[in-house]
Amino acid sequence: MIVRPKRRAMVLKFITRNKQTILYGISLALLLFLLKWLELRFIIIDHAFEIYIGFIALIFTGLGIWLALKLSRPRIETVVIEKEVMVEKSAGPVPDLNELEKLNLSKRELEVLQLMADGLSNQEIADRLFLSLNTIKTHSLRLFSKMDVERRTQAVDKAKKLNIIR
């Protein structure tokens, strides 16, 4: 920095006039810096154990957070694939409508007859059709009387011969 001669003379004059005050200020600043440095050193020395424990606590906290994030992530990503599957209906025997009309069977009685042919018990038929056991027994008795049979096996055999069920 270029200082003009007149200005330089003024600065030197100011420094020489206030030499004691400037030295006193610098010495106080150095003394204050020395005291703060010593205070910090004594705090660290007096509380070294607490500071050490604090650093260990911070390290383990960070390690715990990292480990929790690692363990909480799912390792396997589930991918759901939807595919359209074509199912052909089995071309089973078509019930003989003439025989159905002759016997005068209701739709529910025909369902019960088909489930009997599939080998289900009365309780299983009731569960499948969401009906009570007594209702299934009533349907069975009406079915037996319409088909003029006495047992389930006879009803199923006659229905197969008449081509009512598959």
CSV table of N, CA and C in Angstrom, one decimal:
chain,number,residue,atom,x,y,z
A,1,MET,N,0.8,-1.2,0.0
A,1,MET,CA,0.0,0.0,0.0
A,1,MET,C,0.9,1.2,0.0
A,2,ILE,N,0.6,2.1,-0.9
A,2,ILE,CA,1.4,3.3,-1.0
A,2,ILE,C,0.8,4.4,-0.1
A,3,VAL,N,1.6,4.9,0.8
A,3,VAL,CA,1.2,5.9,1.8
A,3,VAL,C,1.9,7.2,1.4
A,4,ARG,N,1.1,8.2,1.4
A,4,ARG,CA,1.7,9.5,1.0
A,4,ARG,C,2.6,10.0,2.2
A,5,PRO,N,3.6,10.8,1.9
A,5,PRO,CA,4.5,11.2,3.0
A,5,PRO,C,3.8,12.0,4.1
A,6,LYS,N,2.9,12.8,3.8
A,6,LYS,CA,2.2,13.6,4.8
A,6,LYS,C,1.4,12.7,5.7
A,7,ARG,N,0.7,11.8,5.1
A,7,ARG,CA,-0.1,10.8,5.9
A,7,ARG,C,0.8,9.9,6.7
A,8,ARG,N,1.9,9.5,6.2
A,8,ARG,CA,2.8,8.6,6.9
A,8,ARG,C,3.3,9.4,8.2
A,9,ALA,N,3.6,10.6,8.0
A,9,ALA,CA,4.1,11.3,9.2
A,9,ALA,C,3.0,11.4,10.2
A,10,MET,N,1.7,11.5,9.8
A,10,MET,CA,0.7,11.6,10.8
A,10,MET,C,0.5,10.3,11.6
A,11,VAL,N,0.7,9.2,10.9
A,11,VAL,CA,0.5,7.9,11.5
A,11,VAL,C,1.7,7.7,12.5
A,12,LEU,N,2.9,8.0,12.1
A,12,LEU,CA,4.0,7.9,13.0
A,12,LEU,C,3.9,8.8,14.3
A,13,LYS,N,3.4,9.9,14.1
A,13,LYS,CA,3.1,10.9,15.2
A,13,LYS,C,2.1,10.3,16.1
A,14,PHE,N,1.0,9.7,15.6
A,14,PHE,CA,-0.1,9.1,16.4
A,14,PHE,C,0.5,7.9,17.2
A,15,ILE,N,1.3,7.1,16.5
A,15,ILE,CA,1.9,5.9,17.2
A,15,ILE,C,2.8,6.4,18.4
A,16,THR,N,3.7,7.3,18.1
A,16,THR,CA,4.6,7.8,19.1
A,16,THR,C,3.9,8.4,20.3
A,17,ARG,N,2.8,9.2,20.0
A,17,ARG,CA,2.1,9.9,21.1
A,17,ARG,C,1.3,8.9,21.9
A,18,ASN,N,0.8,7.8,21.3
A,18,ASN,CA,-0.1,6.9,22.0
A,18,ASN,C,0.6,5.5,22.2
A,19,LYS,N,1.9,5.5,22.3
A,19,LYS,CA,2.7,4.3,22.4
A,19,LYS,C,2.4,3.5,23.6
A,20,GLN,N,2.2,4.1,24.7
A,20,GLN,CA,1.9,3.4,26.0
A,20,GLN,C,0.5,2.8,25.9
A,21,THR,N,-0.4,3.5,25.4
A,21,THR,CA,-1.8,3.0,25.3
A,21,THR,C,-1.9,1.8,24.3
A,22,ILE,N,-1.2,1.9,23.2
A,22,ILE,CA,-1.2,0.8,22.3
A,22,ILE,C,-0.6,-0.5,22.8
A,23,LEU,N,0.6,-0.3,23.5
A,23,LEU,CA,1.3,-1.4,24.1
A,23,LEU,C,0.4,-2.0,25.2
A,24,TYR,N,-0.2,-1.2,26.0
A,24,TYR,CA,-1.1,-1.6,27.1
A,24,TYR,C,-2.2,-2.4,26.5
A,25,GLY,N,-2.9,-2.0,25.4
A,25,GLY,CA,-4.0,-2.7,24.8
A,25,GLY,C,-3.5,-4.1,24.2
A,26,ILE,N,-2.4,-4.1,23.5
A,26,ILE,CA,-1.9,-5.3,23.0
A,26,ILE,C,-1.5,-6.3,24.1
A,27,SER,N,-0.9,-5.8,25.2
A,27,SER,CA,-0.6,-6.7,26.3
A,27,SER,C,-1.8,-7.3,26.9
A,28,LEU,N,-2.9,-6.5,27.1
A,28,LEU,CA,-4.1,-7.0,27.6
A,28,LEU,C,-4.8,-8.0,26.7
A,29,ALA,N,-4.7,-7.8,25.4
A,29,ALA,CA,-5.3,-8.7,24.5
A,29,ALA,C,-4.6,-10.1,24.6
A,30,LEU,N,-3.2,-10.0,24.6
A,30,LEU,CA,-2.4,-11.3,24.7
A,30,LEU,C,-2.7,-12.0,26.1
A,31,LEU,N,-2.8,-11.2,27.1
A,31,LEU,CA,-3.1,-11.8,28.4
A,31,LEU,C,-4.5,-12.4,28.4
A,32,LEU,N,-5.5,-11.8,27.8
A,32,LEU,CA,-6.8,-12.3,27.8
A,32,LEU,C,-6.8,-13.6,26.9
A,33,PHE,N,-6.1,-13.6,25.8
A,33,PHE,CA,-6.0,-14.8,25.0
A,33,PHE,C,-5.4,-16.0,25.8
A,34,LEU,N,-4.3,-15.7,26.5
A,34,LEU,CA,-3.6,-16.7,27.3
A,34,LEU,C,-4.6,-17.2,28.4
A,35,LEU,N,-5.3,-16.4,29.1
A,35,LEU,CA,-6.3,-16.8,30.1
A,35,LEU,C,-7.4,-17.7,29.5
A,36,LYS,N,-7.9,-17.4,28.4
A,36,LYS,CA,-8.9,-18.2,27.7
A,36,LYS,C,-8.4,-19.5,27.3
A,37,TRP,N,-7.2,-19.5,26.8
A,37,TRP,CA,-6.5,-20.8,26.4
A,37,TRP,C,-6.3,-21.7,27.6
A,38,LEU,N,-5.9,-21.1,28.7
A,38,LEU,CA,-5.6,-21.9,29.9
A,38,LEU,C,-7.0,-22.4,30.5
A,39,GLU,N,-8.0,-21.5,30.4
A,39,GLU,CA,-9.3,-21.9,30.9
A,39,GLU,C,-9.9,-23.1,30.1
A,40,LEU,N,-9.7,-23.1,28.8
A,40,LEU,CA,-10.2,-24.1,28.0
A,40,LEU,C,-9.4,-25.4,28.3
A,41,ARG,N,-8.1,-25.3,28.5
A,41,ARG,CA,-7.3,-26.4,28.8
A,41,ARG,C,-7.7,-27.0,30.1
A,42,PHE,N,-7.9,-26.2,31.1
A,42,PHE,CA,-8.4,-26.7,32.4
A,42,PHE,C,-9.7,-27.4,32.4
A,43,ILE,N,-10.6,-26.8,31.6
A,43,ILE,CA,-12.0,-27.4,31.4
A,43,ILE,C,-11.8,-28.8,30.8
A,44,ILE,N,-11.0,-28.9,29.8
A,44,ILE,CA,-10.8,-30.2,29.1
A,44,ILE,C,-10.1,-31.2,30.0
A,45,ILE,N,-9.1,-30.7,30.8
A,45,ILE,CA,-8.4,-31.6,31.7
A,45,ILE,C,-9.4,-32.0,32.9
A,46,ASP,N,-10.1,-31.1,33.4
A,46,ASP,CA,-11.0,-31.4,34.6
A,46,ASP,C,-12.2,-32.3,34.1
A,47,HIS,N,-12.6,-32.1,32.9
A,47,HIS,CA,-13.8,-32.9,32.5
A,47,HIS,C,-13.4,-33.8,31.3
A,48,ALA,N,-12.2,-34.3,31.3
A,48,ALA,CA,-11.7,-35.2,30.3
A,48,ALA,C,-12.6,-36.5,30.2
A,49,PHE,N,-12.9,-37.0,31.3
A,49,PHE,CA,-13.7,-38.3,31.4
A,49,PHE,C,-15.1,-38.1,30.8
A,50,GLU,N,-15.7,-37.0,31.1
A,50,GLU,CA,-17.1,-36.7,30.6
A,50,GLU,C,-17.0,-36.4,29.1
A,51,ILE,N,-16.0,-35.7,28.6
A,51,ILE,CA,-15.9,-35.5,27.2
A,51,ILE,C,-15.6,-36.8,26.5
A,52,TYR,N,-14.8,-37.6,27.0
A,52,TYR,CA,-14.5,-38.9,26.4
A,52,TYR,C,-15.8,-39.8,26.3
A,53,ILE,N,-16.6,-39.8,27.4
A,53,ILE,CA,-17.8,-40.5,27.4
A,53,ILE,C,-18.8,-39.9,26.4
A,54,GLY,N,-18.8,-38.6,26.3
A,54,GLY,CA,-19.7,-38.0,25.3
A,54,GLY,C,-19.3,-38.4,23.9
A,55,PHE,N,-18.0,-38.4,23.6
A,55,PHE,CA,-17.6,-38.8,22.2
A,55,PHE,C,-18.0,-40.2,21.9
A,56,ILE,N,-17.8,-41.1,22.9
A,56,ILE,CA,-18.2,-42.5,22.7
A,56,ILE,C,-19.7,-42.6,22.5
A,57,ALA,N,-20.5,-41.9,23.3
A,57,ALA,CA,-21.9,-41.9,23.1
A,57,ALA,C,-22.3,-41.4,21.7
A,58,LEU,N,-21.7,-40.4,21.2
A,58,LEU,CA,-22.0,-39.9,19.9
A,58,LEU,C,-21.6,-41.0,18.8
A,59,ILE,N,-20.5,-41.7,19.0
A,59,ILE,CA,-20.1,-42.7,18.0
A,59,ILE,C,-21.1,-43.8,18.1
A,60,PHE,N,-21.5,-44.3,19.2
A,60,PHE,CA,-22.4,-45.4,19.3
A,60,PHE,C,-23.9,-45.0,18.9
A,61,THR,N,-24.2,-43.8,19.1
A,61,THR,CA,-25.5,-43.3,18.6
A,61,THR,C,-25.5,-43.4,17.0
A,62,GLY,N,-24.5,-42.8,16.4
A,62,GLY,CA,-24.4,-42.9,15.0
A,62,GLY,C,-24.4,-44.3,14.5
A,63,LEU,N,-23.6,-45.2,15.1
A,63,LEU,CA,-23.6,-46.6,14.7
A,63,LEU,C,-24.9,-47.3,14.9
A,64,GLY,N,-25.7,-46.9,15.9
A,64,GLY,CA,-27.0,-47.5,16.1
A,64,GLY,C,-28.0,-47.0,15.1
A,65,ILE,N,-27.9,-45.8,14.7
A,65,ILE,CA,-28.8,-45.3,13.7
A,65,ILE,C,-28.5,-45.9,12.3
A,66,TRP,N,-27.2,-46.1,12.0
A,66,TRP,CA,-26.8,-46.7,10.8
A,66,TRP,C,-27.3,-48.2,10.7
A,67,LEU,N,-27.1,-48.9,11.8
A,67,LEU,CA,-27.4,-50.3,11.9
A,67,LEU,C,-29.0,-50.5,11.8
A,68,ALA,N,-29.7,-49.6,12.5
A,68,ALA,CA,-31.2,-49.7,12.4
A,68,ALA,C,-31.7,-49.4,11.0
A,69,LEU,N,-31.0,-48.5,10.3
A,69,LEU,CA,-31.4,-48.3,8.9
A,69,LEU,C,-31.1,-49.5,8.0
A,70,LYS,N,-30.0,-50.1,8.2
A,70,LYS,CA,-29.6,-51.3,7.5
A,70,LYS,C,-30.5,-52.4,7.7
A,71,LEU,N,-30.9,-52.7,9.0
A,71,LEU,CA,-31.7,-53.8,9.3
A,71,LEU,C,-33.2,-53.6,9.0
A,72,SER,N,-33.7,-52.4,8.9
A,72,SER,CA,-35.1,-52.1,8.6
A,72,SER,C,-35.4,-52.2,7.2
A,73,ARG,N,-34.4,-52.1,6.3
A,73,ARG,CA,-34.7,-52.2,4.9
A,73,ARG,C,-35.0,-53.6,4.5
A,74,PRO,N,-36.0,-53.9,3.7
A,74,PRO,CA,-36.3,-55.2,3.2
A,74,PRO,C,-35.2,-55.7,2.3
A,75,ARG,N,-34.7,-57.0,2.6
A,75,ARG,CA,-33.7,-57.5,1.7
A,75,ARG,C,-34.2,-58.0,0.4
A,76,ILE,N,-35.4,-58.5,0.4
A,76,ILE,CA,-36.0,-59.1,-0.8
A,76,ILE,C,-37.1,-58.2,-1.3
A,77,GLU,N,-37.0,-57.9,-2.5
A,77,GLU,CA,-38.1,-57.0,-3.1
A,77,GLU,C,-39.1,-57.9,-3.7
A,78,THR,N,-40.3,-57.8,-3.3
A,78,THR,CA,-41.4,-58.6,-3.8
A,78,THR,C,-42.0,-58.0,-5.1
A,79,VAL,N,-42.0,-58.8,-6.1
A,79,VAL,CA,-42.5,-58.4,-7.4
A,79,VAL,C,-43.8,-59.2,-7.7
A,80,VAL,N,-44.9,-58.6,-7.9
A,80,VAL,CA,-46.1,-59.3,-8.2
A,80,VAL,C,-46.3,-59.2,-9.7
A,81,ILE,N,-46.5,-60.3,-10.3
A,81,ILE,CA,-46.7,-60.4,-11.8
A,81,ILE,C,-48.1,-61.0,-12.0
A,82,GLU,N,-48.9,-60.2,-12.7
A,82,GLU,CA,-50.3,-60.7,-13.0
A,82,GLU,C,-50.3,-61.2,-14.4
A,83,LYS,N,-50.8,-62.4,-14.7
A,83,LYS,CA,-50.9,-62.9,-16.0
A,83,LYS,C,-52.4,-63.4,-16.2
A,84,GLU,N,-52.8,-63.2,-17.4
A,84,GLU,CA,-54.2,-63.6,-17.7
A,84,GLU,C,-54.1,-65.1,-18.1
A,85,VAL,N,-54.9,-65.9,-17.5
A,85,VAL,CA,-54.9,-67.3,-17.8
A,85,VAL,C,-56.2,-67.7,-18.4
A,86,MET,N,-56.2,-68.3,-19.6
A,86,MET,CA,-57.4,-68.7,-20.3
A,86,MET,C,-57.8,-70.1,-19.8
A,87,VAL,N,-59.0,-70.2,-19.3
A,87,VAL,CA,-59.5,-71.5,-18.9
A,87,VAL,C,-60.7,-71.9,-19.7
A,88,GLU,N,-60.6,-73.1,-20.3
A,88,GLU,CA,-61.7,-73.6,-21.1
A,88,GLU,C,-62.6,-74.3,-20.3
A,89,LYS,N,-63.9,-74.1,-20.5
A,89,LYS,CA,-64.9,-74.8,-19.7
A,89,LYS,C,-65.0,-76.2,-20.3
A,90,SER,N,-65.1,-77.2,-19.3
A,90,SER,CA,-65.1,-78.6,-19.8
A,90,SER,C,-66.5,-78.8,-20.5
A,91,ALA,N,-66.4,-79.4,-21.6
A,91,ALA,CA,-67.6,-79.7,-22.3
A,91,ALA,C,-68.2,-81.0,-21.8
A,92,GLY,N,-68.8,-80.8,-20.6
A,92,GLY,CA,-69.5,-82.0,-20.0
A,92,GLY,C,-70.8,-82.2,-20.6
A,93,PRO,N,-71.4,-83.3,-20.2
A,93,PRO,CA,-72.7,-83.6,-20.8
A,93,PRO,C,-73.8,-82.5,-20.4
A,94,VAL,N,-74.6,-82.2,-21.4
A,94,VAL,CA,-75.6,-81.2,-21.2
A,94,VAL,C,-76.8,-81.9,-20.6
A,95,PRO,N,-77.4,-81.4,-19.5
A,95,PRO,CA,-78.5,-82.1,-18.9
A,95,PRO,C,-79.7,-82.2,-19.8
A,96,ASP,N,-80.3,-83.2,-19.7
A,96,ASP,CA,-81.5,-83.5,-20.6
A,96,ASP,C,-82.7,-82.7,-20.0
A,97,LEU,N,-83.1,-81.6,-20.8
A,97,LEU,CA,-84.1,-80.7,-20.3
A,97,LEU,C,-85.5,-81.4,-20.2
A,98,ASN,N,-85.7,-82.4,-21.1
A,98,ASN,CA,-87.0,-83.1,-21.1
A,98,ASN,C,-87.2,-83.8,-19.8
A,99,GLU,N,-86.1,-84.5,-19.4
A,99,GLU,CA,-86.2,-85.3,-18.1
A,99,GLU,C,-86.3,-84.4,-16.9
A,100,LEU,N,-85.6,-83.2,-17.0
A,100,LEU,CA,-85.8,-82.3,-15.9
A,100,LEU,C,-87.2,-81.8,-15.7
A,101,GLU,N,-87.8,-81.6,-16.8
A,101,GLU,CA,-89.2,-81.1,-16.8
A,101,GLU,C,-90.2,-82.2,-16.3
A,102,LYS,N,-89.9,-83.4,-16.7
A,102,LYS,CA,-90.7,-84.6,-16.2
A,102,LYS,C,-90.6,-84.7,-14.7
A,103,LEU,N,-89.4,-84.6,-14.2
A,103,LEU,CA,-89.2,-84.8,-12.7
A,103,LEU,C,-89.6,-83.5,-11.9
A,104,ASN,N,-89.7,-82.4,-12.6
A,104,ASN,CA,-90.1,-81.1,-11.9
A,104,ASN,C,-89.1,-80.8,-10.8
A,105,LEU,N,-87.8,-80.8,-11.0
A,105,LEU,CA,-86.8,-80.5,-10.0
A,105,LEU,C,-86.5,-79.0,-10.0
A,106,SER,N,-86.4,-78.4,-8.8
A,106,SER,CA,-86.1,-77.0,-8.7
A,106,SER,C,-84.5,-76.9,-8.9
A,107,LYS,N,-84.1,-75.6,-9.1
A,107,LYS,CA,-82.7,-75.4,-9.3
A,107,LYS,C,-81.9,-75.8,-8.1
A,108,ARG,N,-82.4,-75.5,-6.9
A,108,ARG,CA,-81.7,-75.8,-5.7
A,108,ARG,C,-81.7,-77.4,-5.5
A,109,GLU,N,-82.7,-78.1,-5.8
A,109,GLU,CA,-82.7,-79.5,-5.7
A,109,GLU,C,-81.7,-80.1,-6.7
A,110,LEU,N,-81.6,-79.5,-7.9
A,110,LEU,CA,-80.6,-80.0,-8.9
A,110,LEU,C,-79.2,-79.7,-8.3
A,111,GLU,N,-79.0,-78.6,-7.7
A,111,GLU,CA,-77.6,-78.3,-7.1
A,111,GLU,C,-77.3,-79.3,-6.0
A,112,VAL,N,-78.3,-79.6,-5.1
A,112,VAL,CA,-78.1,-80.6,-4.1
A,112,VAL,C,-77.8,-82.0,-4.7
A,113,LEU,N,-78.5,-82.3,-5.7
A,113,LEU,CA,-78.3,-83.6,-6.4
A,113,LEU,C,-76.8,-83.7,-7.0
A,114,GLN,N,-76.4,-82.6,-7.6
A,114,GLN,CA,-75.0,-82.6,-8.1
A,114,GLN,C,-74.0,-82.7,-7.0
A,115,LEU,N,-74.2,-82.0,-5.9
A,115,LEU,CA,-73.2,-82.1,-4.8
A,115,LEU,C,-73.3,-83.5,-4.2
A,116,MET,N,-74.4,-84.1,-4.2
A,116,MET,CA,-74.5,-85.5,-3.7
A,116,MET,C,-73.6,-86.4,-4.6
A,117,ALA,N,-73.8,-86.2,-5.9
A,117,ALA,CA,-73.0,-87.0,-6.9
A,117,ALA,C,-71.5,-86.7,-6.7
A,118,ASP,N,-71.1,-85.5,-6.3
A,118,ASP,CA,-69.7,-85.3,-6.0
A,118,ASP,C,-69.2,-85.9,-4.8
A,119,GLY,N,-70.1,-86.5,-4.0
A,119,GLY,CA,-69.7,-87.3,-2.8
A,119,GLY,C,-69.7,-86.5,-1.5
A,120,LEU,N,-70.3,-85.3,-1.5
A,120,LEU,CA,-70.4,-84.5,-0.3
A,120,LEU,C,-71.4,-85.0,0.7
A,121,SER,N,-71.2,-84.8,2.0
A,121,SER,CA,-72.2,-85.2,3.0
A,121,SER,C,-73.2,-84.0,3.1
A,122,ASN,N,-74.3,-84.3,3.8
A,122,ASN,CA,-75.3,-83.3,4.0
A,122,ASN,C,-74.7,-82.0,4.6
A,123,GLN,N,-73.9,-82.2,5.6
A,123,GLN,CA,-73.3,-81.0,6.3
A,123,GLN,C,-72.4,-80.2,5.3
A,124,GLU,N,-71.6,-80.9,4.5
A,124,GLU,CA,-70.7,-80.3,3.5
A,124,GLU,C,-71.5,-79.5,2.5
A,125,ILE,N,-72.6,-80.1,2.1
A,125,ILE,CA,-73.5,-79.5,1.1
A,125,ILE,C,-74.1,-78.2,1.7
A,126,ALA,N,-74.5,-78.3,3.0
A,126,ALA,CA,-75.1,-77.2,3.7
A,126,ALA,C,-74.0,-76.0,3.8
A,127,ASP,N,-72.8,-76.4,4.1
A,127,ASP,CA,-71.7,-75.4,4.2
A,127,ASP,C,-71.5,-74.8,2.8
A,128,ARG,N,-71.4,-75.5,1.8
A,128,ARG,CA,-71.1,-75.0,0.5
A,128,ARG,C,-72.2,-74.1,-0.1
A,129,LEU,N,-73.5,-74.4,0.2
A,129,LEU,CA,-74.6,-73.6,-0.3
A,129,LEU,C,-75.1,-72.6,0.7
A,130,PHE,N,-74.4,-72.5,1.9
A,130,PHE,CA,-74.8,-71.5,2.9
A,130,PHE,C,-76.2,-71.7,3.4
A,131,LEU,N,-76.6,-73.0,3.6
A,131,LEU,CA,-77.9,-73.3,4.1
A,131,LEU,C,-77.8,-74.1,5.4
A,132,SER,N,-78.9,-74.3,6.1
A,132,SER,CA,-78.8,-75.1,7.3
A,132,SER,C,-78.9,-76.6,6.9
A,133,LEU,N,-78.5,-77.4,7.9
A,133,LEU,CA,-78.5,-78.8,7.6
A,133,LEU,C,-80.0,-79.3,7.4
A,134,ASN,N,-80.9,-78.8,8.2
A,134,ASN,CA,-82.3,-79.2,8.0
A,134,ASN,C,-82.9,-78.8,6.6
A,135,THR,N,-82.5,-77.7,6.1
A,135,THR,CA,-82.9,-77.3,4.7
A,135,THR,C,-82.4,-78.3,3.7
A,136,ILE,N,-81.1,-78.7,3.9
A,136,ILE,CA,-80.6,-79.7,2.9
A,136,ILE,C,-81.3,-81.0,3.0
A,137,LYS,N,-81.6,-81.4,4.3
A,137,LYS,CA,-82.4,-82.7,4.4
A,137,LYS,C,-83.8,-82.6,3.8
A,138,THR,N,-84.4,-81.4,3.9
A,138,THR,CA,-85.7,-81.2,3.3
A,138,THR,C,-85.6,-81.3,1.8
A,139,HIS,N,-84.6,-80.6,1.2
A,139,HIS,CA,-84.4,-80.7,-0.3
A,139,HIS,C,-84.1,-82.2,-0.7
A,140,SER,N,-83.3,-82.9,0.1
A,140,SER,CA,-83.0,-84.3,-0.2
A,140,SER,C,-84.3,-85.1,-0.2
A,141,LEU,N,-85.2,-85.0,0.8
A,141,LEU,CA,-86.4,-85.8,0.9
A,141,LEU,C,-87.3,-85.5,-0.3
A,142,ARG,N,-87.5,-84.2,-0.7
A,142,ARG,CA,-88.3,-83.8,-1.8
A,142,ARG,C,-87.7,-84.4,-3.1
A,143,LEU,N,-86.4,-84.4,-3.2
A,143,LEU,CA,-85.7,-84.9,-4.4
A,143,LEU,C,-85.9,-86.4,-4.5
A,144,PHE,N,-85.8,-87.1,-3.3
A,144,PHE,CA,-86.1,-88.6,-3.3
A,144,PHE,C,-87.5,-88.9,-3.8
A,145,SER,N,-88.5,-88.1,-3.2
A,145,SER,CA,-89.9,-88.4,-3.6
A,145,SER,C,-90.1,-88.1,-5.1
A,146,LYS,N,-89.6,-87.0,-5.6
A,146,LYS,CA,-89.8,-86.7,-7.0
A,146,LYS,C,-89.1,-87.7,-7.9
A,147,MET,N,-88.0,-88.3,-7.5
A,147,MET,CA,-87.3,-89.2,-8.4
A,147,MET,C,-87.7,-90.7,-8.1
A,148,ASP,N,-88.5,-90.8,-7.0
A,148,ASP,CA,-89.1,-92.1,-6.7
A,148,ASP,C,-87.9,-93.1,-6.3
A,149,VAL,N,-87.1,-92.6,-5.4
A,149,VAL,CA,-86.0,-93.4,-4.8
A,149,VAL,C,-86.0,-93.3,-3.3
A,150,GLU,N,-85.1,-94.2,-2.7
A,150,GLU,CA,-85.1,-94.2,-1.2
A,150,GLU,C,-83.8,-93.7,-0.6
A,151,ARG,N,-82.7,-93.8,-1.4
A,151,ARG,CA,-81.4,-93.5,-0.9
A,151,ARG,C,-80.6,-92.5,-1.9
A,152,ARG,N,-79.6,-91.9,-1.4
A,152,ARG,CA,-78.8,-91.0,-2.2
A,152,ARG,C,-78.1,-91.7,-3.3
A,153,THR,N,-77.6,-92.9,-3.1
A,153,THR,CA,-76.9,-93.6,-4.2
A,153,THR,C,-77.9,-93.9,-5.3
A,154,GLN,N,-79.1,-94.3,-5.0
A,154,GLN,CA,-80.1,-94.5,-6.0
A,154,GLN,C,-80.4,-93.2,-6.8
A,155,ALA,N,-80.5,-92.1,-6.1
A,155,ALA,CA,-80.9,-90.8,-6.7
A,155,ALA,C,-79.8,-90.4,-7.7
A,156,VAL,N,-78.5,-90.6,-7.2
A,156,VAL,CA,-77.4,-90.2,-8.1
A,156,VAL,C,-77.3,-91.1,-9.3
A,157,ASP,N,-77.5,-92.4,-9.1
A,157,ASP,CA,-77.4,-93.4,-10.2
A,157,ASP,C,-78.5,-93.1,-11.2
A,158,LYS,N,-79.8,-92.9,-10.7
A,158,LYS,CA,-80.9,-92.6,-11.6
A,158,LYS,C,-80.7,-91.3,-12.4
A,159,ALA,N,-80.1,-90.3,-11.7
A,159,ALA,CA,-79.9,-89.0,-12.4
A,159,ALA,C,-78.8,-89.1,-13.5
A,160,LYS,N,-77.8,-90.0,-13.2
A,160,LYS,CA,-76.8,-90.2,-14.3
A,160,LYS,C,-77.3,-90.9,-15.5
A,161,LYS,N,-78.2,-91.9,-15.2
A,161,LYS,CA,-78.8,-92.7,-16.3
A,161,LYS,C,-79.7,-91.8,-17.1
A,162,LEU,N,-80.4,-90.8,-16.4
A,162,LEU,CA,-81.3,-89.9,-17.2
A,162,LEU,C,-80.6,-88.7,-17.8
A,163,ASN,N,-79.3,-88.7,-17.5
A,163,ASN,CA,-78.4,-87.6,-18.1
A,163,ASN,C,-78.9,-86.2,-17.5
A,164,ILE,N,-79.2,-86.2,-16.3
A,164,ILE,CA,-79.5,-84.9,-15.6
A,164,ILE,C,-78.3,-84.3,-15.0
A,165,ILE,N,-77.3,-85.1,-14.5
A,165,ILE,CA,-76.1,-84.6,-13.9
A,165,ILE,C,-74.9,-85.2,-14.6
A,166,ARG,N,-73.8,-84.6,-14.4
A,166,ARG,CA,-72.5,-85.2,-15.0
A,166,ARG,C,-71.8,-86.1,-14.1
